[in-house]
CSV table of C-alpha atoms and ligand atoms in Angstrom, one decimal:
chain,number,residue,atom,x,y,z
A,1,MET,CA,-23.5,256.2,324.9
A,2,SER,CA,-25.7,258.9,323.4
A,3,PRO,CA,-24.5,262.5,323.6
A,4,ALA,CA,-27.4,263.5,325.8
A,5,LEU,CA,-26.6,260.7,328.2
A,6,GLY,CA,-23.0,261.7,328.3
A,7,GLN,CA,-23.9,265.3,329.1
A,8,ASN,CA,-26.3,264.2,331.8
A,9,THR,CA,-23.8,261.9,333.3
A,10,PHE,CA,-21.2,264.6,333.3
A,11,LYS,CA,-23.7,267.1,334.7
A,12,TYR,CA,-24.4,265.0,337.8
A,13,ILE,CA,-20.9,263.7,338.3
A,14,SER,CA,-19.9,267.4,338.1
A,15,GLY,CA,-22.5,267.9,340.9
A,16,LEU,CA,-20.7,265.5,343.1
A,17,LEU,CA,-17.4,267.2,342.3
A,18,ALA,CA,-18.9,270.5,343.0
A,19,LEU,CA,-20.0,269.3,346.4
A,20,ALA,CA,-16.5,268.1,347.3
A,21,LEU,CA,-15.1,271.4,346.2
A,22,LEU,CA,-17.7,273.4,348.1
A,23,ALA,CA,-17.1,271.7,351.4
A,24,GLY,CA,-15.1,273.9,353.6
A,25,CYS,CA,-15.3,277.0,351.3
A,26,ALA,CA,-16.2,280.4,352.7
A,27,PRO,CA,-19.9,281.3,352.3
A,28,ILE,CA,-20.8,283.1,349.2
A,29,PRO,CA,-23.0,286.1,349.8
A,30,GLY,CA,-26.6,285.7,348.4
A,31,SER,CA,-30.0,287.1,348.9
A,32,PRO,CA,-32.6,285.3,351.0
A,33,THR,CA,-35.6,283.9,349.1
A,34,GLU,CA,-39.1,285.1,349.9
A,35,PRO,CA,-40.6,282.8,352.5
A,36,LYS,CA,-43.7,280.7,351.7
A,37,PRO,CA,-46.6,281.1,354.0
A,38,SER,CA,-47.1,277.6,355.2
A,39,LEU,CA,-44.9,274.5,355.3
A,40,ALA,CA,-45.8,270.9,356.3
A,41,THR,CA,-42.2,269.8,356.4
A,42,SER,CA,-39.6,268.5,358.8
A,43,THR,CA,-35.9,267.8,359.2
A,44,GLN,CA,-34.2,264.8,360.7
A,45,ASN,CA,-30.7,264.0,361.7
A,46,TYR,CA,-29.1,260.7,360.9
A,47,THR,CA,-26.3,259.2,362.9
A,48,GLN,CA,-26.3,255.6,361.7
A,49,ILE,CA,-23.6,254.8,359.2
A,50,GLY,CA,-25.1,255.0,355.7
A,51,GLY,CA,-28.4,255.9,357.3
A,52,SER,CA,-31.1,256.7,354.9
A,53,PRO,CA,-34.4,258.6,354.9
A,54,VAL,CA,-35.9,255.8,352.8
A,55,ASP,CA,-35.7,252.1,353.2
A,56,ALA,CA,-33.5,250.4,350.7
A,57,VAL,CA,-35.5,248.3,348.1
A,58,PRO,CA,-34.5,244.6,347.8
A,59,LEU,CA,-32.2,244.1,344.9
A,60,SER,CA,-34.2,241.1,343.8
A,61,MET,CA,-36.8,243.6,342.4
A,62,VAL,CA,-34.4,244.2,339.6
A,63,PRO,CA,-33.6,240.7,338.3
A,64,ASP,CA,-30.7,241.7,336.1
A,65,MET,CA,-29.1,244.0,338.7
A,66,SER,CA,-25.7,243.0,340.2
A,67,THR,CA,-23.2,244.7,342.5
A,68,VAL,CA,-19.6,245.6,341.7
A,69,ASP,CA,-17.4,245.6,344.7
A,70,GLN,CA,-13.9,247.0,344.8
A,71,SER,CA,-11.4,247.2,347.6
A,72,ASP,CA,-8.0,248.7,348.1
A,73,GLU,CA,-6.7,247.5,351.5
A,74,HIS,CA,-3.7,249.8,351.6
A,75,ARG,CA,-5.4,253.0,350.7
A,76,HIS,CA,-8.5,252.0,352.8
A,77,ILE,CA,-10.9,252.2,349.9
A,78,PHE,CA,-14.1,250.0,349.7
A,79,THR,CA,-16.7,250.7,347.1
A,80,GLN,CA,-19.9,248.9,346.0
A,81,HIS,CA,-22.0,250.1,343.1
A,82,PHE,CA,-24.6,248.6,340.8
A,83,LYS,CA,-24.9,247.6,337.2
A,84,VAL,CA,-28.1,246.4,335.4
A,85,THR,CA,-27.6,244.3,332.3
A,86,SER,CA,-30.7,245.7,330.5
A,87,VAL,CA,-29.9,249.3,331.3
A,88,PRO,CA,-26.2,249.9,330.6
A,89,ALA,CA,-26.5,253.6,331.7
A,90,VAL,CA,-26.8,252.4,335.3
A,91,GLY,CA,-23.4,250.8,335.3
A,92,GLU,CA,-21.8,253.6,333.4
A,93,ALA,CA,-23.2,256.4,335.6
A,94,GLN,CA,-22.5,254.5,338.8
A,95,ARG,CA,-18.9,253.6,337.8
A,96,GLY,CA,-18.4,257.3,336.9
A,97,LEU,CA,-19.3,258.3,340.4
A,98,VAL,CA,-16.9,255.9,342.0
A,99,GLU,CA,-14.0,256.7,339.7
A,100,LEU,CA,-14.5,260.4,340.3
A,101,ALA,CA,-14.5,260.0,344.0
A,102,MET,CA,-11.5,257.7,344.0
A,103,GLY,CA,-9.6,260.2,341.8
A,104,LYS,CA,-10.3,263.0,344.2
A,105,PHE,CA,-9.5,260.8,347.2
A,106,ASP,CA,-6.1,260.0,345.7
A,107,GLN,CA,-5.3,263.7,345.3
A,108,GLY,CA,-6.1,264.5,348.9
A,109,ASN,CA,-4.7,261.4,350.5
A,110,VAL,CA,-1.0,261.2,349.6
A,111,PRO,CA,1.1,259.7,352.4
A,112,ASP,CA,4.6,260.9,353.1
A,113,VAL,CA,6.2,257.5,352.3
A,114,SER,CA,9.7,258.9,353.1
A,115,ALA,CA,8.5,259.4,356.7
A,116,GLY,CA,7.2,255.9,356.9
A,117,LEU,CA,3.6,257.0,357.0
A,118,GLU,CA,0.7,255.1,355.7
A,119,ASN,CA,-2.5,256.7,354.3
A,120,SER,CA,-4.6,257.8,357.2
A,121,GLY,CA,-7.7,258.4,355.1
A,122,GLU,CA,-10.5,256.2,354.2
A,123,LEU,CA,-13.0,256.2,351.3
A,124,ASN,CA,-16.2,254.1,351.5
A,125,ILE,CA,-18.8,254.2,348.8
A,126,ARG,CA,-22.0,252.3,348.8
A,127,SER,CA,-25.1,252.4,346.7
A,128,TYR,CA,-28.7,251.6,347.6
A,129,LEU,CA,-31.7,251.0,345.5
A,130,THR,CA,-34.5,253.5,346.5
A,131,ALA,CA,-37.1,253.2,343.7
A,132,VAL,CA,-38.1,250.6,341.2
A,133,SER,CA,-40.8,250.3,338.6
A,134,PRO,CA,-40.8,249.0,335.0
A,135,ASN,CA,-39.8,252.4,333.8
A,136,VAL,CA,-37.8,254.0,336.7
A,137,LEU,CA,-34.8,253.2,338.9
A,138,GLY,CA,-33.6,255.3,341.7
A,139,ILE,CA,-30.1,254.6,343.1
A,140,ARG,CA,-28.8,256.5,346.1
A,141,THR,CA,-25.0,256.6,346.6
A,142,ALA,CA,-23.5,257.4,350.0
A,143,ALA,CA,-19.8,258.2,350.2
A,144,TYR,CA,-17.8,258.6,353.4
A,145,GLN,CA,-14.4,260.1,353.0
A,146,SER,CA,-11.8,260.9,355.6
A,147,VAL,CA,-8.5,262.5,355.2
A,148,ASP,CA,-6.3,263.2,358.3
A,149,SER,CA,-9.0,261.8,360.6
A,150,VAL,CA,-11.6,264.4,359.4
A,151,GLY,CA,-14.5,262.5,357.8
A,152,SER,CA,-17.5,263.6,355.9
A,153,ASN,CA,-20.5,262.1,354.2
A,154,ARG,CA,-21.8,262.9,350.7
A,155,PHE,CA,-25.0,261.7,349.1
A,156,LEU,CA,-26.2,261.6,345.6
A,157,THR,CA,-29.2,260.0,344.0
A,158,GLN,CA,-29.2,259.0,340.3
A,159,TRP,CA,-32.5,258.5,338.6
A,160,PHE,CA,-32.8,256.4,335.5
A,161,ASP,CA,-35.5,256.5,332.8
A,162,THR,CA,-35.2,252.9,331.8
A,163,ARG,CA,-37.3,253.3,328.7
A,164,LYS,CA,-34.8,255.8,327.2
A,165,GLY,CA,-31.8,254.3,329.0
A,166,SER,CA,-30.9,257.8,330.4
A,167,VAL,CA,-29.6,259.0,333.7
A,168,LEU,CA,-31.3,261.9,335.3
A,169,GLY,CA,-30.9,264.0,338.4
A,170,SER,CA,-32.9,266.0,340.9
A,171,ARG,CA,-33.7,268.8,338.6
A,172,ASP,CA,-35.4,266.4,336.1
A,173,LEU,CA,-37.9,265.4,338.8
A,174,PHE,CA,-39.4,268.9,338.6
A,175,ASP,CA,-41.4,270.5,335.8
A,176,SER,CA,-40.6,274.1,335.1
A,177,ALA,CA,-37.9,276.4,336.4
A,178,ASP,CA,-40.5,277.9,338.7
A,179,ASP,CA,-41.4,274.5,340.1
A,180,TRP,CA,-37.7,273.8,340.8
A,181,ALA,CA,-37.4,277.2,342.5
A,182,ASP,CA,-40.4,276.5,344.7
A,183,PHE,CA,-38.9,273.2,345.7
A,184,ARG,CA,-35.7,274.9,346.7
A,185,GLU,CA,-37.6,277.4,348.7
A,186,PHE,CA,-39.5,274.6,350.6
A,187,VAL,CA,-36.1,273.0,351.4
A,188,ALA,CA,-34.6,276.3,352.5
A,189,GLN,CA,-37.5,277.1,354.7
A,190,THR,CA,-37.5,273.7,356.4
A,191,ALA,CA,-33.7,273.6,356.7
A,192,ALA,CA,-33.8,277.0,358.4
A,193,SER,CA,-35.5,275.5,361.4
A,194,ASN,CA,-32.8,272.9,362.0
A,195,PRO,CA,-30.2,274.1,364.6
A,196,LEU,CA,-27.5,272.0,362.9
A,197,ILE,CA,-27.8,274.1,359.7
A,198,ALA,CA,-26.0,277.3,359.5
A,199,PRO,CA,-28.5,280.1,358.7
A,200,GLU,CA,-26.3,281.7,356.1
A,201,SER,CA,-26.0,278.5,354.1
A,202,VAL,CA,-29.8,278.4,353.7
A,203,THR,CA,-29.8,281.8,352.0
A,204,GLN,CA,-27.4,280.6,349.4
A,205,LEU,CA,-28.8,277.1,348.7
A,206,GLU,CA,-26.9,275.7,345.8
A,207,ASP,CA,-28.6,273.5,343.2
A,208,ALA,CA,-25.8,271.0,343.7
A,209,TRP,CA,-26.6,270.5,347.3
A,210,LEU,CA,-30.1,269.2,346.4
A,211,ASP,CA,-28.6,266.2,344.4
A,212,SER,CA,-30.1,263.5,346.6
A,213,VAL,CA,-33.9,263.6,346.5
A,214,ASN,CA,-35.9,260.5,347.2
A,215,PHE,CA,-39.5,259.6,348.2
A,216,ASP,CA,-40.6,257.9,351.3
A,217,ALA,CA,-43.4,255.4,351.8
A,218,GLN,CA,-45.9,258.2,352.3
A,219,GLY,CA,-44.8,259.9,349.1
A,220,ASN,CA,-43.0,262.8,350.8
A,221,ALA,CA,-39.8,264.0,349.2
A,222,THR,CA,-36.6,263.6,351.3
A,223,VAL,CA,-33.5,265.6,350.6
A,224,GLU,CA,-30.2,264.4,352.1
A,225,LEU,CA,-27.8,267.2,352.7
A,226,ASP,CA,-24.1,266.5,352.8
A,227,ASP,CA,-22.0,267.1,355.9
A,228,ALA,CA,-20.1,270.3,355.8
A,229,ALA,CA,-21.9,271.5,352.6
A,230,ILE,CA,-24.9,273.1,354.2
A,231,THR,CA,-24.6,271.9,357.7
A,232,ALA,CA,-22.6,273.9,360.3
A,233,GLY,CA,-19.6,271.7,360.7
A,234,THR,CA,-21.6,268.8,362.1
A,235,ALA,CA,-20.6,265.2,361.6
A,236,GLN,CA,-24.3,264.3,361.3
A,237,SER,CA,-26.2,264.1,358.0
A,238,VAL,CA,-29.3,266.1,357.8
A,239,VAL,CA,-32.5,265.1,355.9
A,240,VAL,CA,-35.1,267.6,355.0
A,241,THR,CA,-38.6,266.3,354.2
A,242,VAL,CA,-41.0,268.2,351.9
A,243,SER,CA,-44.5,266.9,352.3
A,244,ALA,CA,-46.4,265.1,349.6
A,245,SER,CA,-49.0,267.8,349.3
A,246,ASN,CA,-46.3,270.4,348.6
A,247,ILE,CA,-44.2,268.3,346.3
A,248,ILE,CA,-46.8,266.7,344.0
A,249,PRO,CA,-47.8,270.0,342.1
A,250,LEU,CA,-44.1,270.6,341.3
A,251,LEU,CA,-43.2,267.3,339.8
A,252,SER,CA,-42.5,266.6,336.1
A,253,PRO,CA,-44.1,263.6,334.4
A,254,PHE,CA,-40.9,261.7,335.2
A,255,GLY,CA,-40.9,263.0,338.7
A,256,LEU,CA,-44.4,261.6,339.3
A,257,MET,CA,-43.3,258.2,338.0
A,258,ALA,CA,-40.2,258.4,340.2
A,259,ARG,CA,-42.4,259.3,343.3
A,260,THR,CA,-44.6,256.2,342.7
A,261,ALA,CA,-41.5,254.0,342.2
A,262,GLY,CA,-40.1,255.2,345.5
A,263,MET,CA,-43.3,255.2,347.4
A,264,ALA,CA,-44.5,251.8,346.3
A,265,PRO,CA,-41.7,249.9,344.4
A,266,THR,CA,-42.9,247.4,341.9
A,267,PRO,CA,-40.5,244.8,340.4
A,268,ARG,CA,-39.0,245.2,337.0
A,269,LEU,CA,-40.1,242.5,334.6
A,270,PRO,CA,-37.2,240.1,334.0
A,271,ALA,CA,-35.3,241.2,330.9
A,272,ILE,CA,-35.1,238.6,328.2
A,273,SER,CA,-31.3,238.3,328.6
A,274,ALA,CA,-31.5,238.6,332.4
A,275,VAL,CA,-28.7,237.0,334.3
A,276,PRO,CA,-30.4,235.1,337.1
A,277,TRP,CA,-29.6,236.5,340.5
A,278,GLY,CA,-27.0,234.3,342.2
A,279,ASN,CA,-24.2,232.5,340.5
A,280,PRO,CA,-24.5,232.4,336.8
A,281,GLU,CA,-21.0,231.2,336.2
A,282,GLU,CA,-21.1,228.4,338.7
A,283,PRO,CA,-20.4,225.2,336.7
A,284,GLU,CA,-22.8,222.3,337.1
A,285,ASP,CA,-20.8,219.1,337.6
A,286,PRO,CA,-22.6,216.1,338.8
A,287,ALA,CA,-19.3,214.2,338.9
A,288,VAL,CA,-18.3,216.1,342.1
A,289,PRO,CA,-19.0,213.7,344.9
A,290,ALA,CA,-21.1,214.8,347.9
A,291,PRO,CA,-19.0,214.9,351.1
A,292,PRO,CA,-19.4,211.6,353.0
A,293,SER,CA,-22.2,212.0,355.4
A,294,GLY,CA,-21.8,211.4,359.1
A,295,GLU,CA,-18.0,211.2,358.8
A,296,GLU,CA,-16.4,214.1,360.7
A,297,LYS,CA,-13.0,214.8,359.5
A,298,THR,CA,-10.7,216.0,362.3
A,299,VAL,CA,-7.3,217.4,361.7
A,300,ASP,CA,-4.7,217.9,364.5
A,301,CYS,CA,-2.9,221.0,363.4
A,302,THR,CA,-0.3,220.6,366.1
A,303,LYS,CA,0.9,217.6,364.0
A,304,ALA,CA,-0.3,218.3,360.5
A,305,LYS,CA,1.0,221.0,358.3
A,306,CYS,CA,-2.1,223.2,358.2
A,307,VAL,CA,-3.1,226.4,356.4
A,308,ALA,CA,-6.3,228.5,356.6
A,309,LEU,CA,-7.4,230.1,353.3
A,310,THR,CA,-9.6,233.1,354.0
A,311,PHE,CA,-11.8,235.0,351.6
A,312,ASP,CA,-13.1,238.5,352.5
A,313,ASP,CA,-15.7,241.0,351.2
A,314,GLY,CA,-18.1,238.5,349.6
A,315,PRO,CA,-20.0,236.6,348.8
A,316,GLY,CA,-19.8,237.9,345.2
A,317,PRO,CA,-20.9,236.7,341.8
A,318,LYS,CA,-17.9,234.3,341.6
A,319,THR,CA,-18.2,232.8,345.0
A,320,GLY,CA,-20.3,229.9,343.7
A,321,LYS,CA,-17.4,228.9,341.3
A,322,LEU,CA,-15.0,229.2,344.3
A,323,LEU,CA,-17.1,226.9,346.4
A,324,TYR,CA,-17.2,224.4,343.5
A,325,ASP,CA,-13.4,224.4,343.3
A,326,LEU,CA,-12.9,224.1,347.1
A,327,LYS,CA,-15.3,221.2,347.3
A,328,LYS,CA,-13.6,219.5,344.4
A,329,ALA,CA,-10.3,219.7,346.3
A,330,ASP,CA,-12.0,218.9,349.6
A,331,ALA,CA,-10.6,222.1,351.1
A,332,PRO,CA,-12.4,223.9,353.9
A,333,ALA,CA,-11.9,227.7,354.0
A,334,THR,CA,-13.2,230.7,355.9
A,335,PHE,CA,-15.3,233.4,354.4
A,336,PHE,CA,-15.4,236.8,356.1
A,337,VAL,CA,-18.6,238.3,354.7
A,338,VAL,CA,-19.9,241.8,354.6
A,339,GLY,CA,-23.5,242.3,355.7
A,340,PRO,CA,-25.2,243.5,352.5
A,341,ASN,CA,-23.5,240.8,350.4
A,342,ALA,CA,-24.6,238.1,352.9
A,343,LYS,CA,-28.1,239.5,352.8
A,344,THR,CA,-28.2,239.4,349.1
A,345,ARG,CA,-26.9,235.8,348.8
A,346,PRO,CA,-28.0,233.9,351.8
A,347,GLU,CA,-28.1,230.6,349.9
A,348,LEU,CA,-24.3,230.8,349.4
A,349,LEU,CA,-23.8,231.1,353.2
A,350,LYS,CA,-26.0,228.0,353.7
A,351,ARG,CA,-23.9,226.2,351.1
A,352,MET,CA,-20.6,227.3,352.8
A,353,ILE,CA,-21.7,225.7,356.1
A,354,ALA,CA,-23.1,222.6,354.3
A,355,GLU,CA,-19.8,222.1,352.6
A,356,GLY,CA,-17.7,222.4,355.7
A,357,HIS,CA,-16.5,226.0,355.5
A,358,GLU,CA,-16.6,228.7,358.2
A,359,VAL,CA,-18.4,232.0,358.0
A,360,GLY,CA,-16.9,235.0,359.8
A,361,ASN,CA,-18.1,238.6,360.2
A,362,HIS,CA,-16.4,241.4,358.1
A,363,THR,CA,-18.9,244.2,359.3
A,364,TRP,CA,-21.7,245.9,357.4
A,365,THR,CA,-20.2,248.9,355.6
A,366,HIS,CA,-16.5,247.9,355.7
A,367,ARG,CA,-15.5,251.0,357.5
A,368,SER,CA,-12.3,251.2,359.5
A,369,LEU,CA,-13.5,250.3,363.0
A,370,THR,CA,-10.8,252.5,364.6
A,371,ALA,CA,-12.6,255.6,363.2
A,372,LEU,CA,-16.0,254.7,364.6
A,373,SER,CA,-17.8,255.2,367.9
A,374,PRO,CA,-18.4,252.2,370.2
A,375,ALA,CA,-22.1,252.2,369.3
A,376,ASN,CA,-21.3,252.2,365.6
A,377,ILE,CA,-18.8,249.4,366.0
A,378,ARG,CA,-21.4,247.3,367.7
A,379,SER,CA,-24.0,248.2,365.1
A,380,GLU,CA,-21.5,247.2,362.3
A,381,ILE,CA,-21.0,243.8,363.9
A,382,ASP,CA,-24.6,243.2,365.0
A,383,ARG,CA,-26.3,244.1,361.7
A,384,THR,CA,-24.0,241.7,359.9
A,385,ASN,CA,-24.6,238.9,362.5
A,386,GLU,CA,-28.3,239.3,362.1
A,387,VAL,CA,-28.1,238.4,358.4
A,388,ILE,CA,-25.6,235.7,359.0
A,389,SER,CA,-27.9,234.2,361.6
A,390,ALA,CA,-30.9,234.5,359.3
A,391,ALA,CA,-29.0,232.5,356.7
A,392,ILE,CA,-27.2,229.8,358.8
A,393,ASP,CA,-29.0,229.9,362.2
A,394,GLN,CA,-25.9,231.1,364.1
A,395,PRO,CA,-23.9,234.3,364.3
A,396,ALA,CA,-20.3,234.5,363.3
A,397,THR,CA,-17.8,233.4,365.9
A,398,LEU,CA,-14.9,235.3,364.3
A,399,LEU,CA,-14.4,238.9,363.3
A,400,ARG,CA,-12.1,240.2,360.7
A,401,PRO,CA,-11.9,244.0,361.0
A,402,PRO,CA,-11.8,245.8,357.6
A,403,TYR,CA,-8.3,246.7,356.5
A,404,GLY,CA,-7.1,244.8,359.6
A,405,ALA,CA,-7.6,248.1,361.4
A,406,HIS,CA,-8.4,247.5,365.1
A,407,ASN,CA,-7.6,248.9,368.6
A,408,SER,CA,-8.4,247.9,372.1
A,409,THR,CA,-11.9,249.3,371.9
A,410,SER,CA,-12.8,247.4,368.8
A,411,ASP,CA,-11.2,244.2,370.1
A,412,ARG,CA,-13.3,244.4,373.3
A,413,LEU,CA,-16.5,245.1,371.4
A,414,ALA,CA,-15.9,242.3,368.9
A,415,GLN,CA,-16.9,239.8,371.6
A,416,THR,CA,-15.3,237.1,369.4
A,417,PRO,CA,-11.6,236.4,368.4
A,418,VAL,CA,-10.2,239.0,366.0
A,419,ILE,CA,-8.6,237.3,363.0
A,420,LEU,CA,-5.9,239.0,361.0
A,421,TRP,CA,-3.5,237.3,358.6
A,422,ASP,CA,0.2,236.6,358.0
A,423,VAL,CA,0.1,236.1,354.2
A,424,ASP,CA,-1.2,239.0,352.2
A,425,THR,CA,-1.6,237.9,348.5
A,426,LEU,CA,-2.3,241.5,347.5
A,427,ASP,CA,-4.9,240.0,345.1
A,428,TRP,CA,-7.0,243.2,345.2
A,429,LYS,CA,-4.0,245.1,343.9
A,430,HIS,CA,-2.6,242.9,341.2
A,431,LYS,CA,-5.9,241.5,339.9
A,432,ASN,CA,-3.7,238.9,338.3
A,433,ALA,CA,-4.2,235.2,338.9
A,434,ASP,CA,-0.5,234.3,338.3
A,435,LYS,CA,0.6,236.8,340.9
A,436,VAL,CA,-2.0,235.6,343.5
A,437,VAL,CA,-0.8,232.0,343.0
A,438,SER,CA,2.9,232.9,343.3
A,439,SER,CA,2.5,235.0,346.4
A,440,ALA,CA,0.2,232.4,348.1
A,441,LEU,CA,2.6,229.6,347.4
A,442,SER,CA,5.8,231.5,348.2
A,443,GLN,CA,4.7,233.1,351.5
A,444,THR,CA,2.6,230.3,353.1
A,445,ARG,CA,4.2,228.6,356.1
A,446,PRO,CA,2.8,226.0,358.4
A,447,GLY,CA,0.1,227.7,360.5
A,448,SER,CA,-0.5,230.5,358.0
A,449,ILE,CA,-3.7,232.5,357.6
A,450,VAL,CA,-3.9,233.6,353.9
A,451,LEU,CA,-5.8,236.7,352.9
A,452,MET,CA,-7.7,236.7,349.7
A,453,HIS,CA,-10.9,238.3,348.4
A,454,ASP,CA,-13.6,236.3,346.6
A,455,ILE,CA,-15.1,239.4,344.9
A,456,HIS,CA,-12.3,239.3,342.4
A,457,SER,CA,-12.6,236.9,339.4
A,458,THR,CA,-8.8,236.8,339.2
A,459,THR,CA,-8.6,235.4,342.7
A,460,VAL,CA,-11.2,232.8,342.1
A,461,ALA,CA,-9.3,231.8,339.0
A,462,ALA,CA,-6.1,231.4,341.0
A,463,VAL,CA,-7.6,229.2,343.7
A,464,PRO,CA,-7.4,225.8,341.9
A,465,ARG,CA,-3.6,226.3,341.4
A,466,ILE,CA,-3.1,227.5,345.0
A,467,LEU,CA,-4.9,224.4,346.2
A,468,ALA,CA,-2.9,222.1,344.0
A,469,GLY,CA,0.4,223.8,344.8
A,470,LEU,CA,-0.1,223.8,348.6
A,471,LYS,CA,-1.3,220.3,348.6
A,472,ALA,CA,1.8,219.2,346.7
A,473,LYS,CA,3.9,220.9,349.5
A,474,GLY,CA,2.0,218.7,352.0
A,475,TYR,CA,-0.5,221.2,353.4
A,476,THR,CA,-3.8,220.4,354.9
A,477,PHE,CA,-6.6,223.0,354.4
A,478,VAL,CA,-8.6,223.9,357.5
A,479,THR,CA,-10.9,226.6,358.7
A,480,VAL,CA,-9.5,229.4,360.9
A,481,THR,CA,-11.2,227.8,364.0
A,482,GLU,CA,-9.6,224.4,363.2
A,483,LEU,CA,-6.2,226.0,362.6
A,484,LEU,CA,-6.2,228.0,365.9
A,485,GLY,CA,-8.1,225.4,368.0
A,486,LYS,CA,-11.6,226.0,369.1
A,487,ASP,CA,-10.7,225.7,372.8
A,488,LYS,CA,-7.7,228.0,372.6
A,489,LEU,CA,-9.4,230.9,370.8
A,490,LYS,CA,-10.2,233.8,373.1
A,491,SER,CA,-12.7,236.6,372.6
A,492,GLY,CA,-11.1,240.0,372.0
A,493,GLU,CA,-7.7,238.5,371.2
A,494,THR,CA,-6.1,239.0,367.8
A,495,TYR,CA,-4.5,236.2,365.8
A,496,LEU,CA,-2.2,236.5,362.8
A,497,ARG,CA,-1.4,232.9,362.4
A,498,ALA,CA,-1.3,229.6,364.4
A,499,PRO,CA,1.0,229.5,367.4
A,500,SER,CA,4.2,227.6,367.1
A,501,THR,CA,4.0,223.9,366.6
A,502,ALA,CA,6.3,221.0,366.2
A,503,LYS,CA,6.1,221.6,362.4
A,504,GLY,CA,8.0,224.9,362.8
A,505,SER,CA,5.3,227.5,362.6
A,506,VAL,CA,6.2,230.7,364.5
A,507,LYS,CA,4.5,232.0,367.6
A,508,ASN,CA,1.3,233.9,367.4
A,509,GLY,CA,2.3,237.4,366.3
A,510,GLY,CA,-0.2,238.9,368.7
A,511,LYS,CA,-1.5,242.4,368.1
A,512,LYS,CA,-0.8,243.8,364.8
B,601,NI,NI1,-12.2,243.6,353.4
């Protein structure tokens, strides 16, 4: 990493930190800026989760871009950020944001374990591609954080000059200090007209609050303001738009390129060493036989010793390898996919169905459903079902709520059975294949539903041994629907494992 890059990275990561620190602080006195005579600008309020003033650009426009997903089920953390093989600065800067936010979240979210309390907070970070050209990448990161049931959204957009491999921020989009000052004034003027924005906050507009600037399809600049930073204690995010005619004269040469890349994204040429989008590590093995056609295998789990392996949060870069191993062992499984990953890798969903697996819904943004409004719960499920349907011609018939967090409202809105688990391998925590194998083998009982995550390479590496070990113990692998019985599953009911059978599995644990 060059010293300049390090400084820039630090500068903009510090910006995010500053935002977090600023939230909730008393207003600092400041003097109002001189108003500009005319403004062709507007403000907008966003209520949709992760809502954006600009449409996300398809990731396929950057052939060597991939996502890095991380989850921590106990602390309610789910993050997704980007890396780009040909531009290492992207992965470094993105990881820096996530690590900083996770560090801060830890400090503010310490449960009183002695009182038997679990963490009540939640951290959800997600990145979106907003601008692409051969020389420019724009990546917007939205972070939702709640502690003690009080949630807030923060936004930050990182700009990358891919010729230099450097990370830039809002200030770099503008030319001189005067141009930046004019931009701030435009934002302040427009913000002042929004009833959700406290008037005093407009008079002391901090540079750090303007750290998420993007460009819409008309070439206007959009500025996303964090909850609680400038807004008057609202749960809504506010977007201020500065018109193209006002913004163009203020932009730096890089800013003009960034505007074009946001307004009319053009694909990056494939890098020479580009990793093809999809499943680079999936082994090719012509020796694996195709499943016998026309021969429906039925298992009676009231008689057989059945287990349902489930994989959440994908599909990810290793899912192709996992499908290969499952097929080799003739082991059907159930995949609870998150919407954006399903949208990115629809061919893997097709393959899951073709190879006898089941696809379930794990929501769009992986937010805890118990913290969302009914409308947002439905939207989380419906958006994900839309991409599942687009891939496999049918919506998911099962829901797994993120973190297993559910209540009567989310169960009712699910409109499908709600699938939890009785075996938690803690694969996300240990990231150790041996530990995943030992917990899966030691905890599984007849009728178990085993929780794993196919976004972790250590989990995928553990699966062949789990399959062999459980098979040696006499288990038959089935999908969740096969395990619980299609006719017995009820919409809105929760299931931890299969009901009791002659083989000694315990009764359905009911609501968790
Ligand atoms: Ni999950």
